[in-house]
GROMACS .gro file of N, CA, C and O in nm:
model
  256
    1MET      N    1   0.355  -3.571   0.411
    1MET     CA    2   0.487  -3.511   0.418
    1MET      C    3   0.475  -3.361   0.389
    1MET      O    4   0.406  -3.321   0.296
    2LYS      N    5   0.541  -3.282   0.468
    2LYS     CA    6   0.535  -3.136   0.451
    2LYS      C    7   0.643  -3.090   0.355
    2LYS      O    8   0.752  -3.145   0.351
    3ARG      N    9   0.606  -2.986   0.279
    3ARG     CA   10   0.700  -2.922   0.187
    3ARG      C   11   0.692  -2.772   0.206
    3ARG      O   12   0.589  -2.719   0.244
    4SER      N   13   0.799  -2.705   0.172
    4SER     CA   14   0.802  -2.560   0.180
    4SER      C   15   0.754  -2.499   0.049
    4SER      O   16   0.776  -2.555  -0.058
    5MET      N   17   0.686  -2.386   0.061
    5MET     CA   18   0.644  -2.311  -0.057
    5MET      C   19   0.636  -2.163  -0.019
    5MET      O   20   0.634  -2.129   0.100
    6ILE      N   21   0.633  -2.079  -0.120
    6ILE     CA   22   0.622  -1.935  -0.099
    6ILE      C   23   0.484  -1.890  -0.144
    6ILE      O   24   0.437  -1.928  -0.250
    7VAL      N   25   0.419  -1.811  -0.061
    7VAL     CA   26   0.292  -1.748  -0.100
    7VAL      C   27   0.309  -1.597  -0.090
    7VAL      O   28   0.377  -1.547  -0.001
    8ARG      N   29   0.251  -1.526  -0.186
    8ARG     CA   30   0.256  -1.380  -0.185
    8ARG      C   31   0.116  -1.328  -0.159
    8ARG      O   32   0.021  -1.368  -0.223
    9VAL      N   33   0.106  -1.240  -0.061
    9VAL     CA   34  -0.022  -1.178  -0.025
    9VAL      C   35  -0.004  -1.027  -0.025
    9VAL      O   36   0.108  -0.976  -0.015
   10MET      N   37  -0.115  -0.955  -0.034
   10MET     CA   38  -0.108  -0.810  -0.037
   10MET      C   39  -0.099  -0.747   0.102
   10MET      O   40  -0.049  -0.636   0.117
   11ASN      N   41  -0.146  -0.821   0.205
   11ASN     CA   42  -0.138  -0.769   0.341
   11ASN      C   43  -0.156  -0.884   0.441
   11ASN      O   44  -0.185  -0.997   0.401
   12GLU      N   45  -0.137  -0.855   0.566
   12GLU     CA   46  -0.146  -0.958   0.669
   12GLU      C   47  -0.288  -1.015   0.682
   12GLU      O   48  -0.305  -1.133   0.713
   13MET      N   49  -0.389  -0.934   0.657
   13MET     CA   50  -0.526  -0.982   0.666
   13MET      C   51  -0.553  -1.090   0.560
   13MET      O   52  -0.619  -1.189   0.588
   14GLU      N   53  -0.498  -1.072   0.441
   14GLU     CA   54  -0.512  -1.173   0.337
   14GLU      C   55  -0.443  -1.304   0.378
   14GLU      O   56  -0.493  -1.413   0.353
   15MET      N   57  -0.328  -1.291   0.445
   15MET     CA   58  -0.258  -1.411   0.493
   15MET      C   59  -0.339  -1.481   0.600
   15MET      O   60  -0.346  -1.604   0.604
   16ASP      N   61  -0.402  -1.403   0.688
   16ASP     CA   62  -0.488  -1.462   0.791
   16ASP      C   63  -0.600  -1.545   0.729
   16ASP      O   64  -0.630  -1.655   0.774
   17LYS      N   65  -0.660  -1.493   0.622
   17LYS     CA   66  -0.767  -1.565   0.552
   17LYS      C   67  -0.714  -1.694   0.489
   17LYS      O   68  -0.779  -1.798   0.497
   18LEU      N   69  -0.597  -1.685   0.428
   18LEU     CA   70  -0.536  -1.802   0.365
   18LEU      C   71  -0.504  -1.908   0.470
   18LEU      O   72  -0.531  -2.027   0.451
   19MET      N   73  -0.451  -1.867   0.583
   19MET     CA   74  -0.417  -1.959   0.691
   19MET      C   75  -0.542  -2.028   0.744
   19MET      O   76  -0.542  -2.150   0.765
   20LEU      N   77  -0.648  -1.952   0.763
   20LEU     CA   78  -0.772  -2.008   0.813
   20LEU      C   79  -0.832  -2.107   0.713
   20LEU      O   80  -0.873  -2.217   0.750
   21ARG      N   81  -0.833  -2.071   0.588
   21ARG     CA   82  -0.891  -2.156   0.483
   21ARG      C   83  -0.818  -2.289   0.469
   21ARG      O   84  -0.879  -2.392   0.446
   22PHE      N   85  -0.684  -2.288   0.480
   22PHE     CA   86  -0.606  -2.409   0.455
   22PHE      C   87  -0.548  -2.473   0.581
   22PHE      O   88  -0.468  -2.565   0.573
   23GLY      N   89  -0.587  -2.424   0.696
   23GLY     CA   90  -0.541  -2.486   0.821
   23GLY      C   91  -0.394  -2.467   0.848
   23GLY      O   92  -0.330  -2.553   0.910
   24ILE      N   93  -0.339  -2.355   0.806
   24ILE     CA   94  -0.198  -2.324   0.828
   24ILE      C   95  -0.186  -2.257   0.964
   24ILE      O   96  -0.264  -2.167   0.997
   25THR      N   97  -0.089  -2.299   1.043
   25THR     CA   98  -0.069  -2.240   1.176
   25THR      C   99   0.054  -2.149   1.175
   25THR      O  100   0.133  -2.150   1.081
   26GLU      N  101   0.070  -2.073   1.282
   26GLU     CA  102   0.187  -1.987   1.297
   26GLU      C  103   0.317  -2.069   1.292
   26GLU      O  104   0.419  -2.023   1.243
   27ASP      N  105   0.310  -2.192   1.343
   27ASP     CA  106   0.428  -2.280   1.341
   27ASP      C  107   0.467  -2.320   1.200
   27ASP      O  108   0.582  -2.358   1.175
   28ASP      N  109   0.373  -2.314   1.105
   28ASP     CA  110   0.401  -2.350   0.966
   28ASP      C  111   0.469  -2.237   0.890
   28ASP      O  112   0.523  -2.259   0.782
   29VAL      N  113   0.465  -2.115   0.943
   29VAL     CA  114   0.528  -2.001   0.878
   29VAL      C  115   0.676  -1.999   0.915
   29VAL      O  116   0.712  -1.988   1.032
   30GLU      N  117   0.759  -2.014   0.813
   30GLU     CA  118   0.904  -2.021   0.835
   30GLU      C  119   0.971  -1.884   0.831
   30GLU      O  120   1.065  -1.859   0.904
   31ALA      N  121   0.923  -1.796   0.741
   31ALA     CA  122   0.983  -1.664   0.726
   31ALA      C  123   0.889  -1.576   0.645
   31ALA      O  124   0.796  -1.624   0.582
   32SER      N  125   0.916  -1.446   0.649
   32SER     CA  126   0.839  -1.353   0.566
   32SER      C  127   0.930  -1.240   0.520
   32SER      O  128   1.031  -1.210   0.583
   33GLU      N  129   0.890  -1.181   0.407
   33GLU     CA  130   0.965  -1.069   0.351
   33GLU      C  131   0.866  -0.970   0.293
   33GLU      O  132   0.781  -1.007   0.212
   34THR      N  133   0.877  -0.844   0.335
   34THR     CA  134   0.788  -0.740   0.286
   34THR      C  135   0.856  -0.666   0.171
   34THR      O  136   0.974  -0.631   0.180
   35HIS      N  137   0.781  -0.643   0.063
   35HIS     CA  138   0.833  -0.574  -0.054
   35HIS      C  139   0.795  -0.427  -0.052
   35HIS      O  140   0.708  -0.386   0.025
   36LEU      N  141   0.859  -0.348  -0.136
   36LEU     CA  142   0.835  -0.204  -0.140
   36LEU      C  143   0.689  -0.171  -0.172
   36LEU      O  144   0.637  -0.069  -0.127
   37ASP      N  145   0.621  -0.255  -0.250
   37ASP     CA  146   0.482  -0.229  -0.284
   37ASP      C  147   0.385  -0.269  -0.173
   37ASP      O  148   0.265  -0.255  -0.186
   38GLY      N  149   0.439  -0.319  -0.062
   38GLY     CA  150   0.357  -0.357   0.052
   38GLY      C  151   0.317  -0.502   0.055
   38GLY      O  152   0.266  -0.551   0.155
   39SER      N  153   0.338  -0.574  -0.057
   39SER     CA  154   0.305  -0.716  -0.059
   39SER      C  155   0.406  -0.793   0.028
   39SER      O  156   0.516  -0.745   0.055
   40ILE      N  157   0.364  -0.909   0.072
   40ILE     CA  158   0.446  -0.988   0.163
   40ILE      C  159   0.459  -1.130   0.109
   40ILE      O  160   0.361  -1.192   0.071
   41ASP      N  161   0.582  -1.181   0.104
   41ASP     CA  162   0.608  -1.321   0.071
   41ASP      C  163   0.624  -1.397   0.201
   41ASP      O  164   0.700  -1.354   0.289
   42TYR      N  165   0.553  -1.507   0.214
   42TYR     CA  166   0.567  -1.594   0.330
   42TYR      C  167   0.621  -1.728   0.284
   42TYR      O  168   0.569  -1.786   0.188
   43ALA      N  169   0.723  -1.778   0.352
   43ALA     CA  170   0.769  -1.914   0.331
   43ALA      C  171   0.693  -1.999   0.432
   43ALA      O  172   0.699  -1.973   0.553
   44ILE      N  173   0.617  -2.095   0.381
   44ILE     CA  174   0.536  -2.179   0.469
   44ILE      C  175   0.566  -2.326   0.444
   44ILE      O  176   0.612  -2.364   0.337
   45SER      N  177   0.541  -2.406   0.544
   45SER     CA  178   0.557  -2.550   0.536
   45SER      C  179   0.417  -2.611   0.544
   45SER      O  180   0.348  -2.592   0.644
   46VAL      N  181   0.375  -2.680   0.437
   46VAL     CA  182   0.241  -2.736   0.432
   46VAL      C  183   0.245  -2.880   0.380
   46VAL      O  184   0.342  -2.921   0.318
   47GLU      N  185   0.137  -2.950   0.407
   47GLU     CA  186   0.125  -3.086   0.353
   47GLU      C  187   0.128  -3.079   0.200
   47GLU      O  188   0.067  -2.990   0.141
   48GLU      N  189   0.198  -3.173   0.139
   48GLU     CA  190   0.210  -3.177  -0.006
   48GLU      C  191   0.075  -3.173  -0.076
   48GLU      O  192   0.059  -3.109  -0.180
   49SER      N  193  -0.023  -3.238  -0.019
   49SER     CA  194  -0.155  -3.246  -0.081
   49SER      C  195  -0.225  -3.111  -0.089
   49SER      O  196  -0.314  -3.090  -0.171
   50LYS      N  197  -0.187  -3.015  -0.004
   50LYS     CA  198  -0.250  -2.883  -0.003
   50LYS      C  199  -0.188  -2.787  -0.104
   50LYS      O  200  -0.249  -2.686  -0.138
   51ILE      N  201  -0.069  -2.817  -0.152
   51ILE     CA  202   0.003  -2.724  -0.240
   51ILE      C  203  -0.077  -2.692  -0.366
   51ILE      O  204  -0.093  -2.574  -0.399
   52PRO      N  205  -0.131  -2.790  -0.439
   52PRO     CA  206  -0.210  -2.755  -0.559
   52PRO      C  207  -0.331  -2.667  -0.527
   52PRO      O  208  -0.363  -2.574  -0.603
   53GLU      N  209  -0.397  -2.693  -0.415
   53GLU     CA  210  -0.512  -2.613  -0.375
   53GLU      C  211  -0.472  -2.469  -0.346
   53GLU      O  212  -0.540  -2.374  -0.386
   54ILE      N  213  -0.360  -2.452  -0.276
   54ILE     CA  214  -0.312  -2.318  -0.242
   54ILE      C  215  -0.270  -2.244  -0.369
   54ILE      O  216  -0.301  -2.126  -0.387
   55GLU      N  217  -0.200  -2.313  -0.461
   55GLU     CA  218  -0.159  -2.250  -0.587
   55GLU      C  219  -0.281  -2.207  -0.669
   55GLU      O  220  -0.282  -2.098  -0.727
   56LYS      N  221  -0.383  -2.289  -0.673
   56LYS     CA  222  -0.505  -2.257  -0.746
   56LYS      C  223  -0.574  -2.135  -0.683
   56LYS      O  224  -0.620  -2.045  -0.753
   57TYR      N  225  -0.580  -2.132  -0.550
   57TYR     CA  226  -0.640  -2.021  -0.476
   57TYR      C  227  -0.565  -1.892  -0.508
   57TYR      O  228  -0.626  -1.788  -0.534
   58GLN      N  229  -0.431  -1.898  -0.507
   58GLN     CA  230  -0.351  -1.778  -0.534
   58GLN      C  231  -0.368  -1.731  -0.678
   58GLN      O  232  -0.375  -1.611  -0.703
   59ALA      N  233  -0.374  -1.824  -0.771
   59ALA     CA  234  -0.392  -1.788  -0.912
   59ALA      C  235  -0.525  -1.718  -0.932
   59ALA      O  236  -0.535  -1.620  -1.006
   60ALA      N  237  -0.629  -1.767  -0.866
   60ALA     CA  238  -0.761  -1.704  -0.877
   60ALA      C  239  -0.759  -1.564  -0.818
   60ALA      O  240  -0.823  -1.472  -0.871
   61LYS      N  241  -0.686  -1.543  -0.710
   61LYS     CA  242  -0.674  -1.411  -0.646
   61LYS      C  243  -0.605  -1.312  -0.740
   61LYS      O  244  -0.641  -1.195  -0.744
   62GLN      N  245  -0.503  -1.358  -0.814
   62GLN     CA  246  -0.426  -1.269  -0.903
   62GLN      C  247  -0.508  -1.225  -1.022
   62GLN      O  248  -0.486  -1.117  -1.075
   63ARG      N  249  -0.602  -1.306  -1.066
   63ARG     CA  250  -0.683  -1.272  -1.183
   63ARG      C  251  -0.784  -1.163  -1.154
   63ARG      O  252  -0.835  -1.100  -1.243
   64ARG      N  253  -0.814  -1.140  -1.028
   64ARG     CA  254  -0.915  -1.039  -0.992
   64ARG      C  255  -0.865  -0.900  -1.007
   64ARG      O  256  -0.761  -0.861  -1.007
   0.00000   0.00000   0.00000
């Protein structure tokens, strides 16, 4: 079952890497919003089982 979630990336290239890594397609992207600092929030629809993996990946990215 698919669920919606928000991912924040610093640029489109980072989103491309995330999409490739987790098998996210353009059809899974529901919306996006660019912030003043250049970061982008994407609303995506993904399989429930992938959500913990994506959250862990994002948390690791923020610590760097």
